[in-house]
Amino acid sequence: MPKPNTTAKRSRRVVGLAVLAVAGLGVAARTVGTNSGVTAAERARALPGDDLVPKAQVVFDRASTLLAPPERVWPWIVQLGKARGGWYLPGWLETVVPRTRRGLRRVDPAFQQLSVGDEVPDWGPGPDPVFRVARIDPPHTLVYSSERPRRSGEPMRLSWTHMLTPAGPGTRLHLRLRIDRVGRRAPGLVAAFAGLMDEVTVRPMFAGLAERAR
């Protein structure tokens, strides 16, 4: 039978390892949750739209290189969204999605006209959420802004930038989502897991976009 002293040491070791594991997961969640696919230079550079939410509590940066020039990627970016071109997914993943909910696999002229001030429906959060076009410079920049009601009374403000830069024969697509507040309680933890949810939706979208814009 282990001595009480030895048992206590083992218990402390187990607890210590558990704490380290949880802390490690938290760091990983925050790192992956807030940025993926971007270089340090891309994270550091200012993008159009940053000024719309100057005191962002969290910033999510995502990037991917697509094998098509900006001119060919742009129409897919413009029609992205609810009640428009939908949310793009790769073909293998769309097999489990009802046909009526799949993103378009064609460029629809009806969704190619966007101007500053136009509103695009969003999936949430909030009742009847929308993104409003704040800046547009085809075929390189599309910036949305949005305000979402909160129980505290002060709305949550967001900006969502789509930056398309030539990368050889292809396009470097950089998405940046800025949010001014994510909650008063454990904002770091909320931001990390909100970022993970963002990553889970954006990464397949990149793959679906790559299939469409070839």
mmCIF file of C-alpha atoms in Angstrom:
data_model
loop_
_atom_site.group_PDB
_atom_site.id
_atom_site.type_symbol
_atom_site.label_atom_id
_atom_site.label_comp_id
_atom_site.label_asym_id
_atom_site.label_seq_id
_atom_site.Cartn_x
_atom_site.Cartn_y
_atom_site.Cartn_z
ATOM 1 C CA MET A 1 0.000 0.000 0.000
ATOM 2 C CA PRO A 2 1.451 3.405 -0.985
ATOM 3 C CA LYS A 3 2.412 5.706 1.816
ATOM 4 C CA PRO A 4 0.095 8.696 2.443
ATOM 5 C CA ASN A 5 2.913 11.025 1.488
ATOM 6 C CA THR A 6 3.442 9.228 -1.825
ATOM 7 C CA THR A 7 -0.299 9.218 -2.564
ATOM 8 C CA ALA A 8 -0.490 12.960 -1.929
ATOM 9 C CA LYS A 9 2.469 13.586 -4.243
ATOM 10 C CA ARG A 10 0.847 11.512 -6.980
ATOM 11 C CA SER A 11 -2.423 13.382 -6.563
ATOM 12 C CA ARG A 12 -0.647 16.726 -6.848
ATOM 13 C CA ARG A 13 1.207 15.483 -9.935
ATOM 14 C CA VAL A 14 -2.051 14.385 -11.594
ATOM 15 C CA VAL A 15 -3.706 17.690 -10.775
ATOM 16 C CA GLY A 16 -0.680 19.576 -12.066
ATOM 17 C CA LEU A 17 -0.666 17.648 -15.330
ATOM 18 C CA ALA A 18 -4.399 18.216 -15.733
ATOM 19 C CA VAL A 19 -3.960 21.953 -15.216
ATOM 20 C CA LEU A 20 -1.128 22.043 -17.760
ATOM 21 C CA ALA A 21 -3.221 20.078 -20.261
ATOM 22 C CA VAL A 22 -6.185 22.426 -19.891
ATOM 23 C CA ALA A 23 -3.907 25.451 -20.183
ATOM 24 C CA GLY A 24 -2.280 23.974 -23.274
ATOM 25 C CA LEU A 25 -5.645 23.341 -24.879
ATOM 26 C CA GLY A 26 -6.676 26.878 -24.065
ATOM 27 C CA VAL A 27 -3.556 28.319 -25.714
ATOM 28 C CA ALA A 28 -4.029 26.076 -28.755
ATOM 29 C CA ALA A 29 -7.698 27.034 -29.007
ATOM 30 C CA ARG A 30 -6.856 30.724 -28.812
ATOM 31 C CA THR A 31 -4.027 30.451 -31.368
ATOM 32 C CA VAL A 32 -5.972 28.398 -33.907
ATOM 33 C CA GLY A 33 -9.166 30.218 -33.063
ATOM 34 C CA THR A 34 -7.855 33.690 -33.790
ATOM 35 C CA ASN A 35 -5.709 33.002 -36.843
ATOM 36 C CA SER A 36 -5.008 30.251 -39.352
ATOM 37 C CA GLY A 37 -3.229 30.150 -42.680
ATOM 38 C CA VAL A 38 -1.858 33.671 -42.239
ATOM 39 C CA THR A 39 1.732 34.796 -41.948
ATOM 40 C CA ALA A 40 3.007 37.040 -39.169
ATOM 41 C CA ALA A 41 3.270 39.883 -41.694
ATOM 42 C CA GLU A 42 -0.350 39.411 -42.775
ATOM 43 C CA ARG A 43 -1.557 39.470 -39.180
ATOM 44 C CA ALA A 44 0.405 42.634 -38.467
ATOM 45 C CA ARG A 45 -0.581 44.668 -41.504
ATOM 46 C CA ALA A 46 -3.499 47.070 -41.515
ATOM 47 C CA LEU A 47 -6.409 46.166 -43.770
ATOM 48 C CA PRO A 48 -9.258 48.295 -45.107
ATOM 49 C CA GLY A 49 -12.042 48.193 -42.541
ATOM 50 C CA ASP A 50 -9.835 47.995 -39.451
ATOM 51 C CA ASP A 51 -10.882 51.539 -38.596
ATOM 52 C CA LEU A 52 -14.558 50.539 -38.438
ATOM 53 C CA VAL A 53 -13.930 48.666 -35.178
ATOM 54 C CA PRO A 54 -10.831 50.441 -33.818
ATOM 55 C CA LYS A 55 -11.100 48.945 -30.319
ATOM 56 C CA ALA A 56 -11.633 45.330 -31.339
ATOM 57 C CA GLN A 57 -11.508 42.912 -28.435
ATOM 58 C CA VAL A 58 -10.849 40.010 -30.796
ATOM 59 C CA VAL A 59 -9.522 39.752 -34.341
ATOM 60 C CA PHE A 60 -9.851 36.592 -36.426
ATOM 61 C CA ASP A 61 -7.469 36.319 -39.388
ATOM 62 C CA ARG A 62 -7.853 33.549 -42.006
ATOM 63 C CA ALA A 63 -6.042 33.205 -45.312
ATOM 64 C CA SER A 64 -5.709 30.803 -48.216
ATOM 65 C CA THR A 65 -4.061 30.817 -51.632
ATOM 66 C CA LEU A 66 -6.406 30.011 -54.513
ATOM 67 C CA LEU A 67 -5.288 28.828 -57.953
ATOM 68 C CA ALA A 68 -7.203 31.492 -59.851
ATOM 69 C CA PRO A 69 -6.606 35.237 -60.397
ATOM 70 C CA PRO A 70 -8.562 37.820 -58.362
ATOM 71 C CA GLU A 71 -10.808 38.577 -61.339
ATOM 72 C CA ARG A 72 -12.067 34.998 -61.304
ATOM 73 C CA VAL A 73 -12.392 34.711 -57.519
ATOM 74 C CA TRP A 74 -14.153 38.057 -57.050
ATOM 75 C CA PRO A 75 -17.619 37.079 -58.430
ATOM 76 C CA TRP A 76 -17.782 34.203 -55.941
ATOM 77 C CA ILE A 77 -16.887 36.521 -53.053
ATOM 78 C CA VAL A 78 -19.513 39.098 -54.068
ATOM 79 C CA GLN A 79 -22.373 36.577 -54.113
ATOM 80 C CA LEU A 80 -21.342 34.817 -50.889
ATOM 81 C CA GLY A 81 -23.974 34.888 -48.149
ATOM 82 C CA LYS A 82 -27.402 33.942 -46.909
ATOM 83 C CA ALA A 83 -30.222 34.302 -49.476
ATOM 84 C CA ARG A 84 -27.510 34.823 -52.095
ATOM 85 C CA GLY A 85 -24.857 32.327 -53.207
ATOM 86 C CA GLY A 86 -24.968 30.600 -49.844
ATOM 87 C CA TRP A 87 -21.945 29.288 -47.963
ATOM 88 C CA TYR A 88 -19.483 27.348 -50.097
ATOM 89 C CA LEU A 89 -18.441 23.849 -49.058
ATOM 90 C CA PRO A 90 -16.331 21.217 -50.815
ATOM 91 C CA GLY A 91 -18.245 18.591 -52.785
ATOM 92 C CA TRP A 92 -17.547 15.730 -50.376
ATOM 93 C CA LEU A 93 -19.040 17.709 -47.490
ATOM 94 C CA GLU A 94 -22.042 18.950 -49.469
ATOM 95 C CA THR A 95 -23.230 15.358 -49.893
ATOM 96 C CA VAL A 96 -24.557 15.499 -46.332
ATOM 97 C CA VAL A 97 -26.233 18.887 -46.822
ATOM 98 C CA PRO A 98 -29.776 19.112 -48.288
ATOM 99 C CA ARG A 99 -29.672 20.322 -51.895
ATOM 100 C CA THR A 100 -31.714 23.410 -51.066
ATOM 101 C CA ARG A 101 -29.065 24.498 -48.550
ATOM 102 C CA ARG A 102 -25.985 24.007 -50.709
ATOM 103 C CA GLY A 103 -23.985 26.959 -51.962
ATOM 104 C CA LEU A 104 -24.259 27.857 -55.648
ATOM 105 C CA ARG A 105 -21.813 26.283 -58.061
ATOM 106 C CA ARG A 106 -22.304 28.955 -60.680
ATOM 107 C CA VAL A 107 -21.871 32.707 -60.801
ATOM 108 C CA ASP A 108 -25.351 34.242 -60.693
ATOM 109 C CA PRO A 109 -25.628 37.706 -62.315
ATOM 110 C CA ALA A 110 -28.493 38.517 -59.936
ATOM 111 C CA PHE A 111 -26.006 38.602 -57.034
ATOM 112 C CA GLN A 112 -23.182 40.494 -58.716
ATOM 113 C CA GLN A 113 -24.309 44.035 -57.937
ATOM 114 C CA LEU A 114 -23.130 45.342 -54.582
ATOM 115 C CA SER A 115 -22.758 48.971 -53.528
ATOM 116 C CA VAL A 116 -21.836 50.754 -50.313
ATOM 117 C CA GLY A 117 -24.835 50.642 -47.991
ATOM 118 C CA ASP A 118 -26.323 47.423 -49.404
ATOM 119 C CA GLU A 119 -27.328 44.862 -46.799
ATOM 120 C CA VAL A 120 -26.638 41.129 -46.942
ATOM 121 C CA PRO A 121 -28.545 38.816 -44.555
ATOM 122 C CA ASP A 122 -26.449 36.838 -42.078
ATOM 123 C CA TRP A 123 -27.103 33.663 -40.097
ATOM 124 C CA GLY A 124 -26.573 35.186 -36.667
ATOM 125 C CA PRO A 125 -26.336 36.095 -33.889
ATOM 126 C CA GLY A 126 -29.285 38.381 -33.261
ATOM 127 C CA PRO A 127 -32.746 38.785 -34.788
ATOM 128 C CA ASP A 128 -32.608 39.408 -38.551
ATOM 129 C CA PRO A 129 -28.848 40.055 -38.554
ATOM 130 C CA VAL A 130 -27.292 41.713 -41.601
ATOM 131 C CA PHE A 131 -23.906 42.758 -42.896
ATOM 132 C CA ARG A 132 -23.784 46.182 -44.547
ATOM 133 C CA VAL A 133 -21.335 46.943 -47.354
ATOM 134 C CA ALA A 134 -18.922 49.548 -45.990
ATOM 135 C CA ARG A 135 -16.308 49.553 -48.754
ATOM 136 C CA ILE A 136 -15.971 47.857 -52.117
ATOM 137 C CA ASP A 137 -13.134 47.983 -54.620
ATOM 138 C CA PRO A 138 -13.482 45.228 -57.269
ATOM 139 C CA PRO A 139 -11.731 42.844 -57.601
ATOM 140 C CA HIS A 140 -9.612 43.398 -54.494
ATOM 141 C CA THR A 141 -11.533 44.574 -51.439
ATOM 142 C CA LEU A 142 -14.949 43.991 -49.916
ATOM 143 C CA VAL A 143 -15.628 45.209 -46.379
ATOM 144 C CA TYR A 144 -18.795 44.601 -44.393
ATOM 145 C CA SER A 145 -19.837 46.154 -41.094
ATOM 146 C CA SER A 146 -22.557 45.087 -38.692
ATOM 147 C CA GLU A 147 -24.118 45.839 -35.333
ATOM 148 C CA ARG A 148 -25.744 43.127 -33.244
ATOM 149 C CA PRO A 149 -27.987 43.835 -30.215
ATOM 150 C CA ARG A 150 -26.820 42.676 -26.804
ATOM 151 C CA ARG A 151 -28.650 42.185 -23.515
ATOM 152 C CA SER A 152 -26.369 44.752 -21.909
ATOM 153 C CA GLY A 153 -27.918 47.394 -24.159
ATOM 154 C CA GLU A 154 -24.797 48.419 -26.082
ATOM 155 C CA PRO A 155 -24.567 46.653 -29.467
ATOM 156 C CA MET A 156 -21.725 44.419 -30.548
ATOM 157 C CA ARG A 157 -19.917 45.903 -33.565
ATOM 158 C CA LEU A 158 -18.216 43.862 -36.247
ATOM 159 C CA SER A 159 -16.256 44.394 -39.432
ATOM 160 C CA TRP A 160 -15.497 41.660 -41.957
ATOM 161 C CA THR A 161 -12.848 42.305 -44.586
ATOM 162 C CA HIS A 162 -12.212 40.256 -47.733
ATOM 163 C CA MET A 163 -8.845 41.128 -49.260
ATOM 164 C CA LEU A 164 -7.808 39.593 -52.588
ATOM 165 C CA THR A 165 -4.160 40.025 -53.589
ATOM 166 C CA PRO A 166 -2.462 38.565 -56.690
ATOM 167 C CA ALA A 167 -0.136 35.700 -55.784
ATOM 168 C CA GLY A 168 1.635 34.573 -58.939
ATOM 169 C CA PRO A 169 -1.065 33.166 -61.225
ATOM 170 C CA GLY A 170 -3.414 32.829 -58.249
ATOM 171 C CA THR A 171 -4.969 34.841 -55.426
ATOM 172 C CA ARG A 172 -4.151 35.281 -51.779
ATOM 173 C CA LEU A 173 -7.496 35.618 -49.996
ATOM 174 C CA HIS A 174 -7.283 37.171 -46.537
ATOM 175 C CA LEU A 175 -10.370 37.384 -44.322
ATOM 176 C CA ARG A 176 -10.356 39.471 -41.161
ATOM 177 C CA LEU A 177 -13.229 39.592 -38.689
ATOM 178 C CA ARG A 178 -13.009 42.245 -35.965
ATOM 179 C CA ILE A 179 -15.384 42.288 -32.975
ATOM 180 C CA ASP A 180 -15.396 45.030 -30.374
ATOM 181 C CA ARG A 181 -16.632 42.858 -27.512
ATOM 182 C CA VAL A 182 -17.405 39.181 -26.933
ATOM 183 C CA GLY A 183 -18.647 39.306 -23.341
ATOM 184 C CA ARG A 184 -17.634 40.502 -19.918
ATOM 185 C CA ARG A 185 -17.131 37.071 -18.383
ATOM 186 C CA ALA A 186 -13.980 35.202 -19.430
ATOM 187 C CA PRO A 187 -13.618 37.139 -22.704
ATOM 188 C CA GLY A 188 -10.413 35.296 -23.593
ATOM 189 C CA LEU A 189 -12.075 31.904 -23.316
ATOM 190 C CA VAL A 190 -15.173 33.055 -25.188
ATOM 191 C CA ALA A 191 -13.008 34.538 -27.942
ATOM 192 C CA ALA A 192 -10.957 31.351 -28.257
ATOM 193 C CA PHE A 193 -13.919 29.077 -28.725
ATOM 194 C CA ALA A 194 -15.816 31.562 -30.874
ATOM 195 C CA GLY A 195 -12.703 31.619 -33.027
ATOM 196 C CA LEU A 196 -12.650 27.842 -33.241
ATOM 197 C CA MET A 197 -16.234 27.905 -34.482
ATOM 198 C CA ASP A 198 -15.209 30.522 -37.029
ATOM 199 C CA GLU A 199 -12.327 28.304 -38.156
ATOM 200 C CA VAL A 200 -14.612 25.287 -38.504
ATOM 201 C CA THR A 201 -16.849 27.243 -40.892
ATOM 202 C CA VAL A 202 -14.256 29.268 -42.814
ATOM 203 C CA ARG A 203 -11.760 26.503 -43.576
ATOM 204 C CA PRO A 204 -14.325 24.377 -45.492
ATOM 205 C CA MET A 205 -15.495 27.562 -47.217
ATOM 206 C CA PHE A 206 -11.967 28.095 -48.554
ATOM 207 C CA ALA A 207 -12.003 24.536 -49.914
ATOM 208 C CA GLY A 208 -15.429 25.017 -51.506
ATOM 209 C CA LEU A 209 -14.340 28.309 -53.026
ATOM 210 C CA ALA A 210 -11.188 26.712 -54.441
ATOM 211 C CA GLU A 211 -13.354 24.111 -56.235
ATOM 212 C CA ARG A 212 -15.621 26.760 -57.732
ATOM 213 C CA ALA A 213 -13.066 29.363 -58.819
ATOM 214 C CA ARG A 214 -10.716 27.008 -60.666
#
